[in-house]
Coordinates of C-alpha atoms in Angstrom, one line a residue:
X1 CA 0.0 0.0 0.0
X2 CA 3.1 2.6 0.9
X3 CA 3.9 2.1 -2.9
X4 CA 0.6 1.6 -4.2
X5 CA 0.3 5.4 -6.0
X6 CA 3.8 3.9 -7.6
X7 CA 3.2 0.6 -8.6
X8 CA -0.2 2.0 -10.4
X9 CA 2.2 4.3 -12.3
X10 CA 4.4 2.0 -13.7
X11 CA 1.8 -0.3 -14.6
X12 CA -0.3 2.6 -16.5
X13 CA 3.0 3.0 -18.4
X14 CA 3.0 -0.9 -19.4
X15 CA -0.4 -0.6 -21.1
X16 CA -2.2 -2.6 -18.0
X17 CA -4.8 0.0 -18.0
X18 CA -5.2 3.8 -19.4
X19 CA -2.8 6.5 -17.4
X20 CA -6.0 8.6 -17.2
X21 CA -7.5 6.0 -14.7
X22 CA -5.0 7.0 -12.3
X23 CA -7.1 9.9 -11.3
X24 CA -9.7 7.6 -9.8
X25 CA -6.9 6.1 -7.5
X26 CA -8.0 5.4 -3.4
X27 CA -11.4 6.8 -5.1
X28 CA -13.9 4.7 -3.8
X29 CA -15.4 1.9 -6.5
X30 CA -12.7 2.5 -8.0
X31 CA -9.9 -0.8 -9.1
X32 CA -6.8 1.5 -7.9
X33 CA -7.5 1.0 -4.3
X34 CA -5.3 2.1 -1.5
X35 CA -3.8 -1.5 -1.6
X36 CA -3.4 -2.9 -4.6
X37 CA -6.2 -6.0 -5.3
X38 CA -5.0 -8.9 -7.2
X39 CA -9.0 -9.6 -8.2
X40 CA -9.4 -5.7 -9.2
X41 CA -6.2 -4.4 -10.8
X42 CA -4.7 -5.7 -13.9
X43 CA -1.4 -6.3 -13.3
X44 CA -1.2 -7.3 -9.9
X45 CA 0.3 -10.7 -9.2
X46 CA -0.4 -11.3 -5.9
X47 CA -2.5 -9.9 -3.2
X48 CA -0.4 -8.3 -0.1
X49 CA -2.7 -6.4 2.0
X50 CA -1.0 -8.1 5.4
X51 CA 2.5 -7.0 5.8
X52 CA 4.7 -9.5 5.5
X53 CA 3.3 -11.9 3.2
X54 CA 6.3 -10.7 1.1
X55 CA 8.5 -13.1 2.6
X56 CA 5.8 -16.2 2.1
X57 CA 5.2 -15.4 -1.6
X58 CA 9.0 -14.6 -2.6
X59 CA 10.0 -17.6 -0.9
X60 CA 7.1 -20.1 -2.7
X61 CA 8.4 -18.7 -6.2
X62 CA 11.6 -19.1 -5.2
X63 CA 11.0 -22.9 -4.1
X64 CA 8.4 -23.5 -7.0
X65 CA 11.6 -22.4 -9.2
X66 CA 13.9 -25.2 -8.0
X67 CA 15.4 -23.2 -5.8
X68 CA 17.2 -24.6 -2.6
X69 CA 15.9 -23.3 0.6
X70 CA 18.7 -21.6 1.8
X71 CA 19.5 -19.9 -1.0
X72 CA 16.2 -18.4 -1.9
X73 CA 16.3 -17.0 1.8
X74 CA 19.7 -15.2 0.9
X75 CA 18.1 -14.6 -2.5
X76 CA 15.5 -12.7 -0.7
X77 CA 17.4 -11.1 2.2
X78 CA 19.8 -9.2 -0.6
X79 CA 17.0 -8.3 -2.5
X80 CA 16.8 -5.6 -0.2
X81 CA 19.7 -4.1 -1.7
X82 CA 23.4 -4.6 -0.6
X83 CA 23.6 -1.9 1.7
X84 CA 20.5 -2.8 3.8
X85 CA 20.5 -6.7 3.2
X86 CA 20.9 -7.8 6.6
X87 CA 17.8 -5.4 7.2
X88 CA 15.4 -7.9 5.4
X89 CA 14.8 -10.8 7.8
X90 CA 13.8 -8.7 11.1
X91 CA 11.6 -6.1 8.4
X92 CA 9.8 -8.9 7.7
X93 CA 9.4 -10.8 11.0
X94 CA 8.0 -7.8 12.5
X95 CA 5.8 -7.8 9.7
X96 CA 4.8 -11.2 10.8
X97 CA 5.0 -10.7 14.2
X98 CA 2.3 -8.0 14.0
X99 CA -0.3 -10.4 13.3
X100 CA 1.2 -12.9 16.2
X101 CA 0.1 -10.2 18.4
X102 CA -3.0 -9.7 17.0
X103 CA -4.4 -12.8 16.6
X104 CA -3.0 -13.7 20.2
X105 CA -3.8 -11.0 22.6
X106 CA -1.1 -10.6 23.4
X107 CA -1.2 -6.5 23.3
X108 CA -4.3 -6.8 25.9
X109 CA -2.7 -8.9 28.5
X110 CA 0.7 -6.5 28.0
X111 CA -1.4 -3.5 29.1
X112 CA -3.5 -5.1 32.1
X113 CA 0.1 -5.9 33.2
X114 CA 0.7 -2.2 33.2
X115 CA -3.5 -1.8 34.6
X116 CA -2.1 -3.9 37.5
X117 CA 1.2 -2.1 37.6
X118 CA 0.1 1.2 38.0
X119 CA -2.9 0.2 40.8
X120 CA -5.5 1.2 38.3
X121 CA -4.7 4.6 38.2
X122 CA -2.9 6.7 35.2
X123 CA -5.0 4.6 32.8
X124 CA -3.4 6.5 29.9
X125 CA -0.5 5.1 31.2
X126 CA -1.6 1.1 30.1
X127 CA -1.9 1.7 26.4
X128 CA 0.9 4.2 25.9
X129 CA 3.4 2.0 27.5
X130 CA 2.0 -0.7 25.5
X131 CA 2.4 0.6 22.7
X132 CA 6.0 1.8 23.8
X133 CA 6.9 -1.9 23.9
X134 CA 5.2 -3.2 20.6
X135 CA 6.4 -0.3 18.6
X136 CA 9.7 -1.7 19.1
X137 CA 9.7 -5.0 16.7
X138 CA 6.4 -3.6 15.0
X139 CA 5.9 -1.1 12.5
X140 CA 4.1 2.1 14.0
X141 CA 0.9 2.4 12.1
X142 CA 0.3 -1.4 12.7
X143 CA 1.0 -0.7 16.4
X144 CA -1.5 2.4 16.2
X145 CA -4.1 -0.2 15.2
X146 CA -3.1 -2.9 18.0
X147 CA -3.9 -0.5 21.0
X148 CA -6.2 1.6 19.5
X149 CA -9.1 -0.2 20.7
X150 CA -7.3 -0.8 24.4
X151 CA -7.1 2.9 24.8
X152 CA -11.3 3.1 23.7
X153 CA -12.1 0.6 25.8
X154 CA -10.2 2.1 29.2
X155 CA -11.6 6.0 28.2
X156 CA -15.4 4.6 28.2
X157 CA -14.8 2.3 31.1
X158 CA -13.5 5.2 33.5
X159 CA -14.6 8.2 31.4
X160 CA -11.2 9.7 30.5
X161 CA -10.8 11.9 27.1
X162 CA -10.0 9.7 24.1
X163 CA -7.4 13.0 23.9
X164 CA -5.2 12.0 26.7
X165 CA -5.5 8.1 25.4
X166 CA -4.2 9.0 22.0
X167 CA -1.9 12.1 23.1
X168 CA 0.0 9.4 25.1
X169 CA -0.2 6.0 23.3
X170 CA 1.3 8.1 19.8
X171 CA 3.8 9.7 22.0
X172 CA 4.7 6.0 23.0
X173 CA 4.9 4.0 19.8
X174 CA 6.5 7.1 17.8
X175 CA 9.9 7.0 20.6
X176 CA 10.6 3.7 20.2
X177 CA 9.0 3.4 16.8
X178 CA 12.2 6.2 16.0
X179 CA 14.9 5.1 18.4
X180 CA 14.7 1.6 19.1
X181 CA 16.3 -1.4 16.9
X182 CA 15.1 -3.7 15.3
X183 CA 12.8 -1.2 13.7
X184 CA 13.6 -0.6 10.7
X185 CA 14.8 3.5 10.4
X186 CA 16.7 3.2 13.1
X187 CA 18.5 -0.1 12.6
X188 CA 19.2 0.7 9.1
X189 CA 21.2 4.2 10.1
X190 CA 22.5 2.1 12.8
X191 CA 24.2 -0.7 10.2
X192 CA 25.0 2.1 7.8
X193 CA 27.1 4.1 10.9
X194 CA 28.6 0.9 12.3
X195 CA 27.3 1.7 15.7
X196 CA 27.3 -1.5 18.2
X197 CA 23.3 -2.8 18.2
X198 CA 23.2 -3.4 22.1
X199 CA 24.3 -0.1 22.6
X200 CA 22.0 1.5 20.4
X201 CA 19.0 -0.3 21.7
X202 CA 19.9 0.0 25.4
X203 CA 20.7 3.8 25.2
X204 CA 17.3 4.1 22.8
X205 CA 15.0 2.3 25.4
X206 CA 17.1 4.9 28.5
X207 CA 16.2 7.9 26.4
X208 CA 12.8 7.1 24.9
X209 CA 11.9 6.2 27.7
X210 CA 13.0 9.4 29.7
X211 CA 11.5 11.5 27.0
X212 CA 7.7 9.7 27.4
X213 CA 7.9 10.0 31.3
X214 CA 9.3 13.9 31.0
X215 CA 6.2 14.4 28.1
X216 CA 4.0 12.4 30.2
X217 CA 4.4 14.6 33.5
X218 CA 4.0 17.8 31.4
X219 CA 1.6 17.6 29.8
X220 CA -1.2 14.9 31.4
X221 CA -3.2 17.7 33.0
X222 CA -3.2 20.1 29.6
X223 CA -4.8 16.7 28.1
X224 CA -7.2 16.7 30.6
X225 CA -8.7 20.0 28.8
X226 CA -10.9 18.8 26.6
X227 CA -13.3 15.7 27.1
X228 CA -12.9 13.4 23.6
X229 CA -15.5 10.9 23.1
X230 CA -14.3 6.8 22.6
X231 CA -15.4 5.8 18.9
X232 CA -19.1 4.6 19.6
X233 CA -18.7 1.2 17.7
X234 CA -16.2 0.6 19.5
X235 CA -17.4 0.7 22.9
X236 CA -21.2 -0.1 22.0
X237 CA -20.4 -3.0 24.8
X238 CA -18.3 -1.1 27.6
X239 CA -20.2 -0.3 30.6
X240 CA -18.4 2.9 32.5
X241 CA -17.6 2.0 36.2
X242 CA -16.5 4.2 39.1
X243 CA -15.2 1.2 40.6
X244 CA -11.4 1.4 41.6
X245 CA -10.7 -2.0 41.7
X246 CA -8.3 -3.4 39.1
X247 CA -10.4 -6.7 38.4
X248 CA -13.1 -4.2 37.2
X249 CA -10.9 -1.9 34.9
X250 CA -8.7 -4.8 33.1
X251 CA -9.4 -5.7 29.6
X252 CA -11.3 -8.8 29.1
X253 CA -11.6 -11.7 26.3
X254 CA -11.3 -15.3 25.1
X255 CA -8.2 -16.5 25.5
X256 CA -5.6 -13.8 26.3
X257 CA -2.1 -15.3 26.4
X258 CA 0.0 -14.9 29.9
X259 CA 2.1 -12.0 31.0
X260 CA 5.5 -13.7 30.1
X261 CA 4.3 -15.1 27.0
X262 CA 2.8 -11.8 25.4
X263 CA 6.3 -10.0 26.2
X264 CA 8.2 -13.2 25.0
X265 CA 6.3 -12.4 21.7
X266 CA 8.1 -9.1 21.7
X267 CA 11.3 -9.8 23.4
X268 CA 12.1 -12.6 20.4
X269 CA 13.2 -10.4 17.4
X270 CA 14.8 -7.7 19.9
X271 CA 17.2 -10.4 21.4

């Protein structure tokens, strides 16, 4: 989708479809959708609206064309061009690692760690902190998505402005998002400078991390300002509480994974 407006370009210059189409592009009806569709648009060869389904179809061509395992996995990693080559294994296991958490949970049980944590209080704290965490193997906008619905959820269920939630859960993923390895900006200027990994990440985490706290102690109260509603479809289900007890504010569902599991989920492509 980043290189959607692109790939429609080049393919209007092949003859796929008239350039004048590409006027209608994100339109909606129209085949040039945000994300290209392999059913809509002529041209398109496969379908790639998850990230990281790059790495599943390049490696089935790869096998289908005879090619050993190994190497189509080093045909694939340098495909990423020689200067960034070692960047495209942990780009795409984030990728794939987004939908781990996802499908898991494991986002929910990381912030009622934090619910329990912090007592219940400083709710904004939960999903920004969440998010501080996630952001760090997985690609910002994705993480955006992840604990979006975490930081709904807590503003219906003890009426806190959706402004603070979002103020603070952005603030979060954007640090780490920026200054943590193994995302990919940050470990790609890392390799390209030689710097030492460890050191980048440990001193990335120290200062992020100070920066959120020193944001977060600024500027909580100025948040606090103006009242945001939660999205309505989105909390259709919540009931507000004034209960202060934790086992009433935590988020709830089928199957969320454990503590230790969720952040072994994150841990895995850091370490």
């Amino acid at each position: 989708g980043h290189v959607g407006i692109l790939q429609y370009a080049a393919l209007a210059e092949s003859g796929y479809f008239p350039a004048e189409d590409l006027k209608h592009t994100k339109e909606i009806g129209s085949y040039l959708q945000g994300h290209p569709d392999v059913q809509k648009t002529p041209g398109i060869e496969a379908g790639t609206g998850s990230l990281g389904q790059g790495l599943s179809i390049g490696l089935g061509m790869a096998l289908v064309n005879g090619f050993p395992f190994m190497e189509a996995m080093s045909l694939l990693t340098k495909g990423f061009g020689n200067t960034l080559g070692s960047l495209g294994v942990p780009i795409m296991l984030g990728a794939i690692l987004a939908m781990g958490v996802q499908d898991t949970g494991a986002a929910k049980a990381i912030a009622n760690f934090f619910i329990r944590l912090f007592h219940g209080k400083n709710l904004e704290l939960a999903p920004a902190l969440t998010a501080y965490i996630v952001s760090i193997p997985v690609f910002g906008d994705i993480t955006t998505i992840l604990t979006s619905n975490i930081a709904n959820v807590l503003s219906k269920r003890k009426h806190i402005s959706m402004g603070k939630m979002a103020a603070f859960t952005q603030t979060g993923l954007n640090l780490t998002h920026a200054m943590v390895p193994p995302t990919p900006g940050i470990l790609a200027v890392s390799i390209l400078l030689g710097a030492d990994l460890g050191l980048v990440i440990g001193w990335g985490v120290v200062i992020s991390l100070i920066a959120f706290l020193l944001t977060w102690l600024v500027l909580r109260k100025w948040t606090d300002k103006e009242f945001v509603e939660p999205v309505p479809e989105v909390v259709a289900k919540i009931e507000e509480t004034s209960s202060n007890d934790v086992k009433d504010i935590l988020i709830t569902g089928d199957d969320i994974p454990s503590t230790f599991a969720s952040f072994l989920t994150i841990l895995i492509p850091v370490v």
